[in-house]
mmCIF file of C-alpha atoms in Angstrom:
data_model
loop_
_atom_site.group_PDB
_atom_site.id
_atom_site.type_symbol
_atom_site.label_atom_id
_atom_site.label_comp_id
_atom_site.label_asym_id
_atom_site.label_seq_id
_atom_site.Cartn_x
_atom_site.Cartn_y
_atom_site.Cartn_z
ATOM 1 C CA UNK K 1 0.000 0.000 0.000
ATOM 2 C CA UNK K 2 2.906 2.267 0.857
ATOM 3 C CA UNK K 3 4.624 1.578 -2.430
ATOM 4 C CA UNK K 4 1.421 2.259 -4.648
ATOM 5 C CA UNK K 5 0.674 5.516 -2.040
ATOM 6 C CA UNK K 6 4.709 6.866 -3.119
ATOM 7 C CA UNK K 7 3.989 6.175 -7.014
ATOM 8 C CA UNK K 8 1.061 7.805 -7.222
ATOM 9 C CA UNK K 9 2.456 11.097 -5.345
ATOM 10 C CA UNK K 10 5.698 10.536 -7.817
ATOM 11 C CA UNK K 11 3.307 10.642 -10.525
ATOM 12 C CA UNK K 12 1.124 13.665 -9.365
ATOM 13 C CA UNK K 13 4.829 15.409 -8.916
ATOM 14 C CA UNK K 14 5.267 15.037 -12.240
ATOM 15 C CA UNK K 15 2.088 16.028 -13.775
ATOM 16 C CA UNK K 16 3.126 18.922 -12.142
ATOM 17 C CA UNK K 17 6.411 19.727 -13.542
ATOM 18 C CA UNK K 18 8.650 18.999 -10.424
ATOM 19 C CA UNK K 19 10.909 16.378 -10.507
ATOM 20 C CA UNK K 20 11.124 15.858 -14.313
ATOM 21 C CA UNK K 21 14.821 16.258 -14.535
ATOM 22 C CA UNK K 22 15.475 12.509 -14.587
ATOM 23 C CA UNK K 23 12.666 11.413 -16.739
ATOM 24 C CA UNK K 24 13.143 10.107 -20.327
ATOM 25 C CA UNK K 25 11.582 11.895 -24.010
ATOM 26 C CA UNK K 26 9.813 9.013 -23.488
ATOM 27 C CA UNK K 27 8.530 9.794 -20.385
ATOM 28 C CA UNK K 28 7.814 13.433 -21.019
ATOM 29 C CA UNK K 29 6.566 12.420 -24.084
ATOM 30 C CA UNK K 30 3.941 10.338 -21.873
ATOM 31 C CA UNK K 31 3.194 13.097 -19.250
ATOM 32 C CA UNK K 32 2.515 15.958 -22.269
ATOM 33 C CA UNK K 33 0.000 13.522 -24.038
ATOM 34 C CA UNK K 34 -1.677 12.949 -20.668
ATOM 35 C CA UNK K 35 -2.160 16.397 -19.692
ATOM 36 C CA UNK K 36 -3.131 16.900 -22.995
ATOM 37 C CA UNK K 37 -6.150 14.438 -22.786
ATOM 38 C CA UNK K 38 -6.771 16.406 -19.357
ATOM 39 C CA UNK K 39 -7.119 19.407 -20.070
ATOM 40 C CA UNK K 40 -9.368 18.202 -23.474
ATOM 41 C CA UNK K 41 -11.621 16.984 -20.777
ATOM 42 C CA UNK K 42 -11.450 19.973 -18.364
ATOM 43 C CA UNK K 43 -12.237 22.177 -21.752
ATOM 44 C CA UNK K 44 -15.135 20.191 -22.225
ATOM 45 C CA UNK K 45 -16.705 20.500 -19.166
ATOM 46 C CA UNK K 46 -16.085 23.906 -18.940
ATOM 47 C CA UNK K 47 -17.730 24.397 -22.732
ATOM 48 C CA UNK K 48 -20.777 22.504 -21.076
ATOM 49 C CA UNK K 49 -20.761 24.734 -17.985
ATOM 50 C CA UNK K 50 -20.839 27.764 -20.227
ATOM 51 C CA UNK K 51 -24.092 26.132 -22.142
ATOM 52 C CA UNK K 52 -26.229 25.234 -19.367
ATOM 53 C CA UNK K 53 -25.643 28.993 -17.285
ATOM 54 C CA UNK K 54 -26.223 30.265 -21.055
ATOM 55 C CA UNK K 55 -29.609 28.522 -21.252
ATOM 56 C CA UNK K 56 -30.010 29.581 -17.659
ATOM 57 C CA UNK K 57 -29.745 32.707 -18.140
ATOM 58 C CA UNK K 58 -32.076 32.865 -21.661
ATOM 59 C CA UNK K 59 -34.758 31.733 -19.785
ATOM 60 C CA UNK K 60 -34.598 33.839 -16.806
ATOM 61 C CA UNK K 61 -34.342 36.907 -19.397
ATOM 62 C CA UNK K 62 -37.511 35.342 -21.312
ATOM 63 C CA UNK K 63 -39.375 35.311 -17.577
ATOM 64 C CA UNK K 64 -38.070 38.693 -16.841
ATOM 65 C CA UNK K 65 -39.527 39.703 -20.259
ATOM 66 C CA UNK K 66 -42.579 38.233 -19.455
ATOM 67 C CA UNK K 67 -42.827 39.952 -16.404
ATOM 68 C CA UNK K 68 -41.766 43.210 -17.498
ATOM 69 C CA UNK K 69 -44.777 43.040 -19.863
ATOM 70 C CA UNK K 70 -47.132 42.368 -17.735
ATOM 71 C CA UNK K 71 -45.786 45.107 -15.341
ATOM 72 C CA UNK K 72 -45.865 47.657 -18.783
ATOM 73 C CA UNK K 73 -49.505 46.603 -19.171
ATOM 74 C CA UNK K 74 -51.073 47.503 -15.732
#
């Protein structure tokens, strides 16, 4: 358990750039193509985010509109 616990902090040092003196092209190679696919996924998310407050916020302006109407017609 203590071995697995140290890799996985080895590897979460290098995702973030410390300790990458002694790694291989090969290795860098693999870290750059992982953070890659990361932040793909993290862009994605965030692109859905975005969508969802937009429609949010279209539909609160289409019941402020409403409102607003009603309000201009009393």
């Amino acid at each position: 358990m203590m071995k697995k616990i140290e890799q996985l902090e080895a590897s979460k040092r290098k995702l973030l750039g410390e300790g990458i003196g002694s790694c291989s092209i090969e290795e860098l190679q693999q870290i750059e193509t992982q953070l890659e696919k990361s932040v793909k996924c993290i862009r994605a998310r965030k692109t859905q985010l975005f969508k969802e407050q937009i429609e949010q916020l279209k539909q609160k302006e289409k019941a402020l509109a409403a409102e607003n109407q009603k309000l201009t017609e009393k």
